[in-house]
Amino acid sequence: MNQPSTRTLSTVDEMRETLRRMGQLKGRQVDDASLQDVRDLIGEAPHRRDLLIEHLHQLNDAYRCLHDRHLVALAKEMQLPMAEVFEVATFYHHFEVVRGDEAAPGLTVRVCDGLSCELAGAKQLKEKLPALLGNADVRVISAPCVGRCEQAPVAVVHQNPVPHATPELVVAAVAQKQTHQVMTEHVGLDDYLADGGYRLLADLHAGKEDTEQVLKAMEDSGLRGLGGAGFPAGRKWRIVREQSAPRLMAVNIDEGEPGTFKDRTYLERDPHRFLEGLLVAAHVVGIDSVYIYLRDEYHGCRELLTQALAHLQANPPCPLPHIELRRGAGAYICGEESAMIESIEGKRGEPRMRPPYIAQVGLFGRPTLEHNFETLYWVRDIVQKGADWFSGFGRHGRKGLRSFSVSGRVKQPGVKLAPAGITLQELIDEHCGGMLDGHELYAYLPGGASGGILPARMNDIPLDFDTLQPYGCFIGSAAVIVLSQHDSARDAAINMMNFFAHESCGQCTPCRVGTAKASQLMQAKVWDNTTLEDLNQVMTDASICGLGQAAPNPVRCVQTYFPEEIV
């Protein structure tokens, strides 16, 4: 039996120093200057593991990229494996990892290639910009939907959106260094309080409002989750309320579905109405901590919401739960609730297998109430005006209100608050000023990229949960994109599949390979429908989450309703 060595080292650092001198230390080693850069930005250790993405944002904002030397230093400072930091940094689109001595990128101009922007000339805009920007240290790249479809085409200069972008407007924004959006017009705290804001929350806390009655109002209203899944909101509150404490809350404002911009629109107008709904839900369900996940494309909204939270916390109507605002980093998949939770925990945004469901085992392993922004936005009105107020709206046998994000070939695009069950034709005629001059309705997407495509002859279907499934579609987040005779359903489906292929998280093979292969097959003049349907079936049956499961919808709709376009 070998005797233990008599040579001992008092610390791990001494061992590492010995190995370094011997030339045997493996891996990339941190340098003092980079470590100091990191500490100057994120402060001294210890650091919470779940703040990794927030710290990556701090570095990315400061240097307009993530130098690999800084990632090595961040890994050491947070006591994380280097591979873990690198894999998170390279997962998200808005993090720019720079290797070795490679120069940091200059100003970035992103041109949205979402369908609404493509219809409005985004491709031509992107083609013209490089020559017009000349030798300026500016790069022009495509970006998936940035959530401003009513302002198409849209370019984003660093963090500043340029609505209805023309080459001249983008060049001017670059020249004037307009790189950050500033939000101004909205309902501030004083005006919100003057209109009775936070009275419901204060009365709940004081016992003047009955918690059970609030919960019953939510159940009786019929309000369903307005992020796309449509689960009854009141029932979700009751389920999470019955779980053991501590209970957490995660609010989804990732809103990455192409064609969707309702959450952004309401947040820009009235942030405190959303915050009161959030806090009422937190009180009723018994939530200890709240995490708000806001997509990185909404820079102005992040500044506005940060300010609104600061004002509220400085003058609270009652004791508030712990609230953290978290910043996405450019990943459509994080709109899926479990992928969002992974991202809040500082990881890659990959969906979780279920069960368990997040109501039981969610954020940090605790029961979690997950809600979309707009669902919480209606809480105050439903409780104060009564469940019948909300359920009293509706058409064609449907109940409630829906916020439709309408874009495409209509005269007045935007968020349209309309009765649930309104038809596409009624929506265009009554809320959008009709079709653009010279355009006739040809087709429409009733639920964004995932919701399928229907022909003009089917413009009389009530738009609501459960009404579109018989036609191979669904309403989702109610993102309506209107096409005219100048457009092609086939091209729209290709745009959607390219988006899905770009945004697949890559975790499961059916989605990762299926979306990419389908995108390739759809470029052919004549579609190989047999092979495409094989892919469709595998993605639908075997994908982990809704991205892969819904990706075939536009393809199948073109095959069913527009066969003349693919032969």
C-alpha positions as a printed NumPy array, in Angstrom:
array([[  0.   ,   0.   ,   0.   ],
       [  1.41 ,   3.37 ,  -1.048],
       [  2.106,   5.865,   1.668],
       [  0.492,   9.327,   1.289],
       [  2.802,  12.056,   0.076],
       [  4.414,  14.17 ,   2.75 ],
       [  4.176,  17.16 ,   0.461],
       [  1.131,  19.255,   1.354],
       [ -0.292,  22.523,   0.061],
       [ -2.343,  24.716,   2.304],
       [ -4.636,  26.149,  -0.366],
       [ -5.937,  25.404,  -3.82 ],
       [ -4.396,  28.683,  -5.028],
       [ -0.939,  27.49 ,  -4.027],
       [ -1.476,  24.322,  -6.026],
       [ -2.631,  26.267,  -9.05 ],
       [  0.407,  28.561,  -8.795],
       [  2.726,  25.564,  -8.609],
       [  1.1  ,  23.986, -11.664],
       [  1.25 ,  27.297, -13.541],
       [  5.009,  27.524, -12.936],
       [  5.37 ,  23.961, -14.124],
       [  3.454,  24.817, -17.292],
       [  0.82 ,  22.192, -16.543],
       [ -2.246,  24.333, -15.752],
       [ -4.899,  23.689, -18.393],
       [ -7.611,  25.963, -19.72 ],
       [ -7.883,  29.705, -20.248],
       [ -6.569,  31.636, -17.241],
       [ -7.912,  34.942, -15.987],
       [ -5.787,  38.07 , -16.143],
       [ -5.863,  40.716, -13.425],
       [ -6.993,  43.558, -15.716],
       [-10.017,  41.625, -16.989],
       [-10.948,  40.546, -13.481],
       [-10.863,  44.159, -12.365],
       [-13.039,  45.185, -15.346],
       [-15.638,  42.647, -14.276],
       [-15.543,  43.654, -10.619],
       [-15.901,  47.319, -11.531],
       [-19.165,  46.489, -13.293],
       [-20.789,  43.828, -11.11 ],
       [-19.202,  44.509,  -7.741],
       [-17.322,  42.232,  -5.401],
       [-18.188,  38.587,  -4.748],
       [-20.222,  36.689,  -3.667],
       [-22.599,  36.733,  -6.647],
       [-25.921,  34.964,  -7.086],
       [-25.901,  32.271,  -9.764],
       [-29.255,  33.423, -11.177],
       [-27.807,  36.861, -12.024],
       [-25.424,  35.502, -14.662],
       [-27.451,  36.901, -17.579],
       [-27.801,  40.267, -15.85 ],
       [-24.015,  40.401, -15.435],
       [-23.512,  39.432, -19.07 ],
       [-25.762,  42.361, -20.011],
       [-23.62 ,  44.713, -17.937],
       [-20.521,  43.602, -19.81 ],
       [-22.23 ,  43.632, -23.185],
       [-23.584,  47.148, -22.611],
       [-20.23 ,  48.48 , -21.453],
       [-18.143,  47.032, -24.287],
       [-20.821,  46.401, -26.962],
       [-19.633,  42.81 , -26.912],
       [-18.486,  40.039, -24.615],
       [-14.718,  39.661, -24.819],
       [-13.743,  36.082, -24.042],
       [-11.215,  37.366, -21.51 ],
       [-14.079,  38.986, -19.608],
       [-16.095,  35.766, -19.738],
       [-13.161,  33.906, -18.205],
       [-12.951,  36.534, -15.479],
       [-16.71 ,  36.405, -14.901],
       [-16.574,  32.628, -14.518],
       [-13.87 ,  32.96 , -11.87 ],
       [-15.645,  35.774, -10.062],
       [-18.944,  33.858,  -9.951],
       [-17.202,  30.543,  -9.238],
       [-18.849,  28.909, -12.252],
       [-17.408,  26.505, -14.816],
       [-16.095,  28.442, -17.778],
       [-18.094,  26.242, -20.169],
       [-21.318,  27.175, -18.376],
       [-20.694,  30.894, -18.808],
       [-19.751,  30.474, -22.467],
       [-22.781,  28.339, -23.291],
       [-25.168,  30.905, -21.776],
       [-23.382,  33.805, -23.479],
       [-23.574,  32.134, -26.893],
       [-27.192,  30.978, -26.563],
       [-28.805,  34.438, -26.762],
       [-28.84 ,  36.539, -29.942],
       [-28.093,  39.868, -28.285],
       [-24.803,  38.779, -26.745],
       [-21.841,  39.293, -29.062],
       [-18.935,  37.064, -28.044],
       [-15.56 ,  38.287, -29.356],
       [-12.581,  35.952, -29.398],
       [ -8.965,  36.834, -28.628],
       [ -7.751,  40.107, -30.135],
       [-10.745,  40.455, -32.456],
       [-12.038,  44.02 , -32.434],
       [-15.336,  44.815, -30.778],
       [-18.139,  45.48 , -33.282],
       [-19.128,  49.056, -33.911],
       [-22.695,  50.314, -33.946],
       [-25.234,  47.651, -34.904],
       [-28.312,  48.386, -37.004],
       [-30.889,  45.585, -36.909],
       [-33.515,  45.464, -39.64 ],
       [-36.577,  43.444, -38.655],
       [-37.311,  40.592, -41.044],
       [-40.675,  39.665, -39.514],
       [-43.534,  39.156, -41.95 ],
       [-45.17 ,  42.557, -41.378],
       [-41.86 ,  44.329, -41.967],
       [-41.128,  42.155, -44.994],
       [-44.472,  43.2  , -46.486],
       [-43.496,  46.844, -45.91 ],
       [-40.13 ,  46.584, -47.696],
       [-37.645,  45.519, -45.034],
       [-35.561,  43.473, -47.49 ],
       [-35.03 ,  46.448, -49.757],
       [-34.216,  48.63 , -46.752],
       [-31.532,  46.225, -45.541],
       [-29.993,  45.989, -49.009],
       [-29.645,  49.769, -49.339],
       [-28.251,  50.617, -45.916],
       [-24.635,  49.31 , -46.135],
       [-23.768,  51.508, -49.118],
       [-25.482,  54.566, -47.62 ],
       [-23.673,  54.159, -44.312],
       [-20.385,  54.106, -46.198],
       [-17.241,  53.414, -44.212],
       [-18.85 ,  54.201, -40.879],
       [-18.13 ,  51.648, -38.175],
       [-21.63 ,  50.271, -38.488],
       [-22.868,  46.79 , -39.313],
       [-26.319,  46.039, -40.697],
       [-27.91 ,  42.697, -39.811],
       [-31.329,  41.085, -39.95 ],
       [-33.287,  40.562, -36.752],
       [-36.381,  38.502, -35.945],
       [-39.583,  40.362, -35.102],
       [-38.884,  43.305, -32.762],
       [-42.501,  43.762, -31.657],
       [-43.386,  46.937, -33.587],
       [-45.344,  45.441, -36.472],
       [-47.769,  48.381, -36.658],
       [-44.769,  50.632, -37.435],
       [-43.342,  48.459, -40.23 ],
       [-40.719,  48.456, -41.538],
       [-38.648,  48.885, -38.375],
       [-34.905,  49.223, -37.901],
       [-33.19 ,  49.362, -34.514],
       [-30.067,  51.513, -34.158],
       [-28.301,  49.899, -31.187],
       [-31.249,  50.098, -28.752],
       [-33.341,  52.784, -30.47 ],
       [-36.18 ,  51.679, -32.786],
       [-36.726,  53.655, -35.972],
       [-40.425,  53.216, -36.907],
       [-41.598,  53.377, -40.506],
       [-37.923,  53.247, -41.363],
       [-36.542,  54.608, -44.593],
       [-32.859,  54.572, -45.541],
       [-32.715,  58.288, -44.834],
       [-34.249,  57.976, -41.361],
       [-31.86 ,  55.191, -40.382],
       [-28.812,  57.078, -41.673],
       [-29.943,  60.17 , -39.759],
       [-30.385,  58.146, -36.55 ],
       [-26.886,  56.725, -36.929],
       [-25.387,  60.161, -37.628],
       [-27.152,  61.73 , -34.646],
       [-26.142,  58.807, -32.431],
       [-29.777,  58.134, -31.504],
       [-28.996,  54.834, -29.83 ],
       [-31.355,  54.786, -26.831],
       [-35.119,  55.144, -26.795],
       [-36.644,  57.426, -24.164],
       [-40.265,  56.925, -23.118],
       [-42.226,  60.059, -22.238],
       [-46.043,  60.008, -22.547],
       [-47.669,  57.556, -20.158],
       [-49.865,  57.521, -17.055],
       [-47.544,  58.308, -14.154],
       [-48.06 ,  57.34 , -10.521],
       [-49.717,  60.622,  -9.478],
       [-52.275,  60.469, -12.28 ],
       [-52.885,  56.786, -11.651],
       [-53.514,  57.409,  -7.942],
       [-55.847,  60.299,  -8.761],
       [-57.929,  57.899, -10.85 ],
       [-58.343,  55.469,  -7.951],
       [-55.228,  53.483,  -8.69 ],
       [-53.926,  51.065,  -6.029],
       [-57.126,  51.51 ,  -3.977],
       [-58.072,  47.906,  -4.662],
       [-54.655,  46.705,  -3.527],
       [-54.752,  48.837,  -0.359],
       [-58.272,  47.649,   0.486],
       [-57.238,  44.026,   0.024],
       [-54.309,  44.456,   2.363],
       [-56.478,  46.271,   4.934],
       [-59.154,  43.57 ,   4.832],
       [-61.775,  45.833,   3.254],
       [-61.872,  43.607,   0.166],
       [-62.367,  39.872,   0.587],
       [-59.655,  37.757,  -0.994],
       [-62.038,  34.937,  -1.852],
       [-64.415,  37.358,  -3.578],
       [-61.574,  38.692,  -5.712],
       [-60.621,  35.166,  -6.666],
       [-64.246,  34.331,  -7.488],
       [-64.533,  37.44 ,  -9.675],
       [-61.519,  36.294, -11.663],
       [-63.011,  32.825, -12.102],
       [-66.486,  34.107, -13.035],
       [-65.123,  36.594, -15.569],
       [-63.867,  33.803, -17.801],
       [-60.536,  35.611, -18.285],
       [-58.043,  33.247, -19.856],
       [-54.298,  33.637, -20.167],
       [-53.666,  36.172, -22.917],
       [-50.127,  35.126, -23.758],
       [-51.433,  32.41 , -26.05 ],
       [-52.103,  29.288, -23.987],
       [-55.522,  30.446, -22.759],
       [-55.565,  28.706, -19.375],
       [-58.295,  30.171, -17.096],
       [-56.594,  32.81 , -14.94 ],
       [-58.726,  32.383, -11.818],
       [-58.248,  28.627, -11.824],
       [-54.474,  29.107, -12.087],
       [-54.549,  31.422,  -9.046],
       [-56.406,  28.81 ,  -7.018],
       [-54.089,  25.974,  -8.054],
       [-50.93 ,  27.852,  -7.055],
       [-52.563,  29.172,  -3.884],
       [-53.092,  25.595,  -2.739],
       [-49.379,  24.744,  -3.042],
       [-46.989,  24.963,  -0.109],
       [-45.16 ,  28.215,   0.612],
       [-42.971,  29.944,  -0.344],
       [-44.686,  30.623,  -3.661],
       [-43.16 ,  32.715,  -6.428],
       [-44.483,  34.603,  -9.445],
       [-42.992,  34.963, -12.938],
       [-44.437,  37.549, -15.324],
       [-43.902,  37.   , -19.037],
       [-43.373,  40.126, -21.153],
       [-41.16 ,  38.398, -23.682],
       [-43.805,  38.849, -26.433],
       [-41.699,  37.425, -29.245],
       [-44.485,  35.993, -31.436],
       [-44.207,  37.699, -34.849],
       [-47.128,  40.069, -35.272],
       [-47.632,  40.638, -31.528],
       [-47.162,  44.025, -29.854],
       [-50.142,  44.459, -27.508],
       [-48.171,  44.057, -24.268],
       [-45.677,  46.693, -25.347],
       [-48.461,  49.08 , -26.331],
       [-50.294,  48.794, -22.997],
       [-47.069,  48.98 , -21.005],
       [-46.078,  52.181, -22.786],
       [-49.439,  53.732, -21.916],
       [-50.249,  52.62 , -18.361],
       [-47.564,  50.659, -16.483],
       [-49.182,  51.045, -13.042],
       [-52.419,  49.329, -14.126],
       [-50.302,  46.261, -14.886],
       [-48.374,  46.587, -11.621],
       [-51.552,  46.797,  -9.569],
       [-52.902,  43.662, -11.251],
       [-49.613,  41.925, -10.512],
       [-49.709,  42.936,  -6.855],
       [-53.363,  41.948,  -6.439],
       [-52.554,  38.504,  -7.839],
       [-49.53 ,  38.258,  -5.546],
       [-51.651,  39.137,  -2.498],
       [-54.475,  36.727,  -3.327],
       [-52.18 ,  33.797,  -4.122],
       [-49.703,  34.512,  -1.32 ],
       [-46.596,  35.262,  -3.351],
       [-43.286,  35.993,  -1.65 ],
       [-41.222,  37.208,  -4.631],
       [-42.068,  38.405,  -8.136],
       [-39.821,  38.223, -11.211],
       [-40.783,  40.266, -14.282],
       [-39.177,  39.021, -17.51 ],
       [-39.097,  41.754, -20.189],
       [-37.783,  41.121, -23.706],
       [-34.532,  42.898, -24.514],
       [-35.998,  44.523, -27.627],
       [-38.154,  46.755, -25.386],
       [-35.42 ,  49.052, -24.088],
       [-37.687,  52.046, -23.616],
       [-40.209,  49.928, -21.723],
       [-37.478,  48.667, -19.411],
       [-36.544,  52.23 , -18.482],
       [-40.211,  53.136, -17.986],
       [-40.955,  50.07 , -15.869],
       [-37.814,  50.562, -13.776],
       [-38.945,  54.124, -13.069],
       [-42.53 ,  53.079, -12.288],
       [-41.321,  50.427,  -9.839],
       [-39.014,  52.926,  -8.129],
       [-41.855,  55.429,  -7.721],
       [-44.17 ,  52.755,  -6.347],
       [-41.609,  51.362,  -3.915],
       [-40.857,  54.892,  -2.668],
       [-44.565,  55.486,  -1.964],
       [-46.183,  52.041,  -1.496],
       [-49.91 ,  51.762,  -0.738],
       [-49.113,  48.723,   1.434],
       [-46.151,  46.381,   2.068],
       [-44.922,  45.024,  -1.261],
       [-43.408,  41.643,  -2.095],
       [-39.856,  41.423,  -3.35 ],
       [-39.864,  42.386,  -7.06 ],
       [-37.069,  41.932,  -9.605],
       [-37.115,  43.106, -13.223],
       [-35.17 ,  40.704, -15.429],
       [-33.921,  41.392, -18.921],
       [-34.223,  38.915, -21.769],
       [-31.397,  38.656, -24.28 ],
       [-33.042,  37.909, -27.603],
       [-34.601,  34.438, -27.683],
       [-38.164,  33.756, -28.867],
       [-38.143,  30.436, -27.036],
       [-38.144,  32.297, -23.701],
       [-41.78 ,  33.155, -24.316],
       [-42.445,  29.523, -23.366],
       [-43.057,  29.601, -19.619],
       [-40.529,  26.999, -18.503],
       [-37.826,  28.351, -20.855],
       [-38.449,  31.796, -19.346],
       [-37.964,  30.33 , -15.879],
       [-34.678,  28.756, -16.943],
       [-33.573,  32.157, -18.235],
       [-34.582,  33.91 , -15.   ],
       [-32.394,  31.363, -13.22 ],
       [-29.487,  32.518, -15.392],
       [-29.404,  29.551, -17.753],
       [-29.994,  28.848, -21.411],
       [-33.661,  29.297, -22.238],
       [-34.57 ,  25.68 , -22.881],
       [-38.075,  24.338, -22.122],
       [-38.466,  21.83 , -19.328],
       [-40.082,  18.435, -19.641],
       [-43.457,  18.205, -17.902],
       [-44.686,  17.027, -15.447],
       [-43.995,  18.46 , -12.949],
       [-45.793,  21.635, -13.971],
       [-44.42 ,  24.983, -12.872],
       [-47.456,  25.602, -10.65 ],
       [-45.965,  22.845,  -8.494],
       [-42.226,  22.962,  -9.233],
       [-41.268,  26.155, -11.016],
       [-38.834,  28.977, -10.445],
       [-36.016,  27.919,  -8.085],
       [-37.954,  24.704,  -7.471],
       [-40.906,  26.492,  -5.861],
       [-44.612,  26.617,  -6.841],
       [-44.844,  29.445,  -9.372],
       [-47.696,  31.564, -10.688],
       [-46.804,  32.425, -14.294],
       [-48.76 ,  35.107, -16.131],
       [-48.647,  37.111, -19.314],
       [-48.574,  40.904, -19.025],
       [-52.023,  41.553, -20.482],
       [-53.746,  38.999, -18.259],
       [-52.651,  41.016, -15.218],
       [-53.479,  44.303, -16.943],
       [-57.224,  43.508, -16.758],
       [-57.343,  42.427, -13.094],
       [-58.235,  45.819, -11.604],
       [-61.093,  46.45 , -14.059],
       [-62.529,  42.954, -13.626],
       [-62.561,  43.137,  -9.816],
       [-63.815,  46.714,  -9.546],
       [-66.374,  46.578, -12.383],
       [-67.444,  43.01 , -11.758],
       [-67.02 ,  39.728, -13.597],
       [-70.121,  40.447, -15.7  ],
       [-68.476,  43.587, -17.093],
       [-65.751,  41.555, -18.784],
       [-67.865,  38.549, -19.747],
       [-70.607,  40.878, -21.026],
       [-68.599,  41.654, -24.146],
       [-68.473,  39.244, -27.039],
       [-69.933,  38.331, -30.41 ],
       [-71.118,  35.213, -32.189],
       [-71.604,  33.303, -28.966],
       [-68.22 ,  34.175, -27.467],
       [-67.565,  36.089, -24.221],
       [-64.972,  38.654, -23.14 ],
       [-62.616,  41.198, -24.662],
       [-59.581,  40.564, -26.829],
       [-56.684,  42.84 , -27.734],
       [-55.834,  42.177, -31.366],
       [-52.405,  43.216, -32.659],
       [-53.275,  44.01 , -36.276],
       [-50.659,  44.646, -38.953],
       [-50.201,  44.158, -42.668],
       [-52.335,  45.55 , -45.487],
       [-54.828,  47.616, -43.46 ],
       [-55.174,  51.383, -43.277],
       [-55.009,  51.634, -39.493],
       [-52.798,  48.956, -37.948],
       [-52.373,  48.819, -34.175],
       [-53.813,  47.259, -31.028],
       [-57.575,  46.934, -31.375],
       [-59.646,  46.192, -28.268],
       [-62.657,  44.306, -29.585],
       [-65.243,  41.753, -28.455],
       [-64.054,  38.163, -28.379],
       [-65.542,  36.328, -31.342],
       [-65.344,  39.238, -33.759],
       [-64.628,  38.062, -37.303],
       [-61.653,  39.122, -39.374],
       [-63.841,  41.099, -41.758],
       [-65.565,  42.904, -38.892],
       [-62.199,  43.67 , -37.327],
       [-60.9  ,  45.201, -40.565],
       [-64.051,  47.182, -41.31 ],
       [-64.853,  48.459, -37.815],
       [-61.423,  48.918, -36.248],
       [-58.807,  49.187, -39.006],
       [-60.367,  51.599, -41.504],
       [-60.567,  48.916, -44.155],
       [-57.875,  47.584, -46.463],
       [-55.178,  49.813, -47.903],
       [-56.09 ,  51.463, -51.194],
       [-55.378,  49.115, -54.063],
       [-55.388,  46.058, -51.819],
       [-58.016,  43.357, -51.446],
       [-58.108,  40.75 , -48.708],
       [-56.355,  37.582, -49.859],
       [-55.364,  35.776, -46.647],
       [-54.691,  36.338, -42.978],
       [-52.742,  34.931, -40.068],
       [-55.113,  34.865, -37.057],
       [-52.488,  34.027, -34.41 ],
       [-49.049,  35.184, -35.489],
       [-46.376,  32.848, -36.805],
       [-47.761,  29.816, -34.959],
       [-51.451,  30.285, -35.7  ],
       [-51.638,  29.207, -39.343],
       [-52.891,  31.008, -42.462],
       [-56.481,  31.218, -43.727],
       [-57.852,  32.398, -47.099],
       [-60.102,  35.446, -47.576],
       [-63.179,  33.255, -48.091],
       [-62.862,  32.218, -44.427],
       [-63.063,  35.779, -43.097],
       [-66.241,  35.092, -41.1  ],
       [-64.85 ,  32.705, -38.452],
       [-65.232,  34.07 , -34.885],
       [-61.769,  34.915, -33.56 ],
       [-61.349,  33.469, -30.098],
       [-59.962,  30.535, -28.172],
       [-61.178,  27.174, -29.466],
       [-62.85 ,  28.514, -32.638],
       [-59.969,  28.107, -35.106],
       [-58.667,  24.629, -34.255],
       [-61.1  ,  22.875, -36.653],
       [-59.387,  24.769, -39.481],
       [-55.823,  23.904, -38.456],
       [-55.239,  27.28 , -36.78 ],
       [-55.436,  28.934, -33.359],
       [-55.65 ,  32.488, -32.069],
       [-52.726,  32.374, -29.617],
       [-51.834,  35.929, -28.632],
       [-54.3  ,  37.364, -31.223],
       [-51.636,  38.642, -33.611],
       [-53.505,  39.242, -36.872],
       [-51.429,  39.82 , -40.019],
       [-53.49 ,  40.741, -43.087],
       [-52.327,  39.815, -46.601],
       [-53.629,  41.144, -49.91 ],
       [-53.634,  39.982, -53.524],
       [-50.125,  41.437, -53.837],
       [-48.814,  38.888, -51.325],
       [-48.288,  35.148, -51.238],
       [-49.38 ,  32.711, -48.548],
       [-46.491,  30.493, -49.632],
       [-43.965,  33.295, -49.025],
       [-45.584,  34.028, -45.659],
       [-45.198,  30.376, -44.647],
       [-41.535,  30.398, -45.718],
       [-40.956,  33.525, -43.632],
       [-42.534,  31.798, -40.639],
       [-40.544,  28.579, -41.033],
       [-37.288,  30.52 , -41.414],
       [-38.168,  32.228, -38.155],
       [-38.809,  28.936, -36.368],
       [-35.563,  27.449, -37.681],
       [-33.665,  30.513, -36.451],
       [-35.329,  30.501, -33.039],
       [-35.327,  26.796, -32.206],
       [-33.396,  26.334, -28.982],
       [-31.896,  23.128, -30.405],
       [-32.683,  21.007, -27.362],
       [-34.805,  18.417, -29.192],
       [-34.002,  16.852, -32.547],
       [-37.519,  16.98 , -34.084],
       [-37.623,  20.772, -33.815],
       [-33.936,  21.528, -34.385],
       [-33.636,  19.387, -37.513],
       [-37.269,  19.517, -38.625],
       [-37.575,  23.299, -38.875],
       [-34.255,  23.63 , -40.716],
       [-35.089,  20.831, -43.16 ],
       [-38.608,  22.145, -43.765],
       [-37.194,  25.603, -44.471],
       [-34.931,  24.102, -47.133],
       [-37.681,  22.019, -48.747],
       [-40.036,  24.998, -48.924],
       [-37.602,  26.891, -51.182],
       [-38.374,  24.484, -54.03 ],
       [-40.7  ,  25.698, -56.77 ],
       [-42.819,  22.578, -56.302],
       [-43.136,  21.393, -52.714],
       [-42.406,  17.797, -51.79 ],
       [-45.6  ,  17.503, -49.78 ],
       [-45.007,  13.908, -48.727],
       [-41.644,  14.639, -47.12 ],
       [-42.921,  17.896, -45.633],
       [-45.839,  16.091, -44.032],
       [-43.481,  13.484, -42.575],
       [-41.52 ,  16.312, -40.978],
       [-44.728,  18.008, -39.847],
       [-45.931,  14.873, -38.122],
       [-42.647,  14.237, -36.324],
       [-42.407,  17.862, -35.127],
       [-46.016,  17.852, -33.942],
       [-45.763,  14.533, -32.12 ],
       [-42.255,  14.628, -30.674],
       [-41.161,  18.229, -30.036],
       [-40.727,  19.169, -26.381],
       [-42.569,  22.497, -26.56 ],
       [-45.009,  24.524, -28.603],
       [-42.415,  25.952, -30.986],
       [-41.816,  22.668, -32.767],
       [-45.401,  21.497, -32.265],
       [-46.855,  24.627, -33.941],
       [-44.181,  25.185, -36.61 ],
       [-46.038,  22.978, -39.151],
       [-49.254,  25.023, -38.957],
       [-48.41 ,  27.564, -41.709],
       [-47.106,  24.761, -43.962],
       [-50.218,  22.651, -43.586],
       [-52.467,  25.663, -44.159],
       [-50.759,  26.472, -47.454],
       [-51.049,  22.82 , -48.497],
       [-54.758,  22.823, -47.59 ],
       [-56.003,  26.274, -48.61 ],
       [-53.48 ,  27.508, -51.19 ],
       [-52.399,  24.407, -53.153],
       [-52.121,  26.428, -56.37 ],
       [-49.115,  28.277, -54.89 ],
       [-46.943,  25.196, -54.367],
       [-47.343,  23.214, -57.619]])
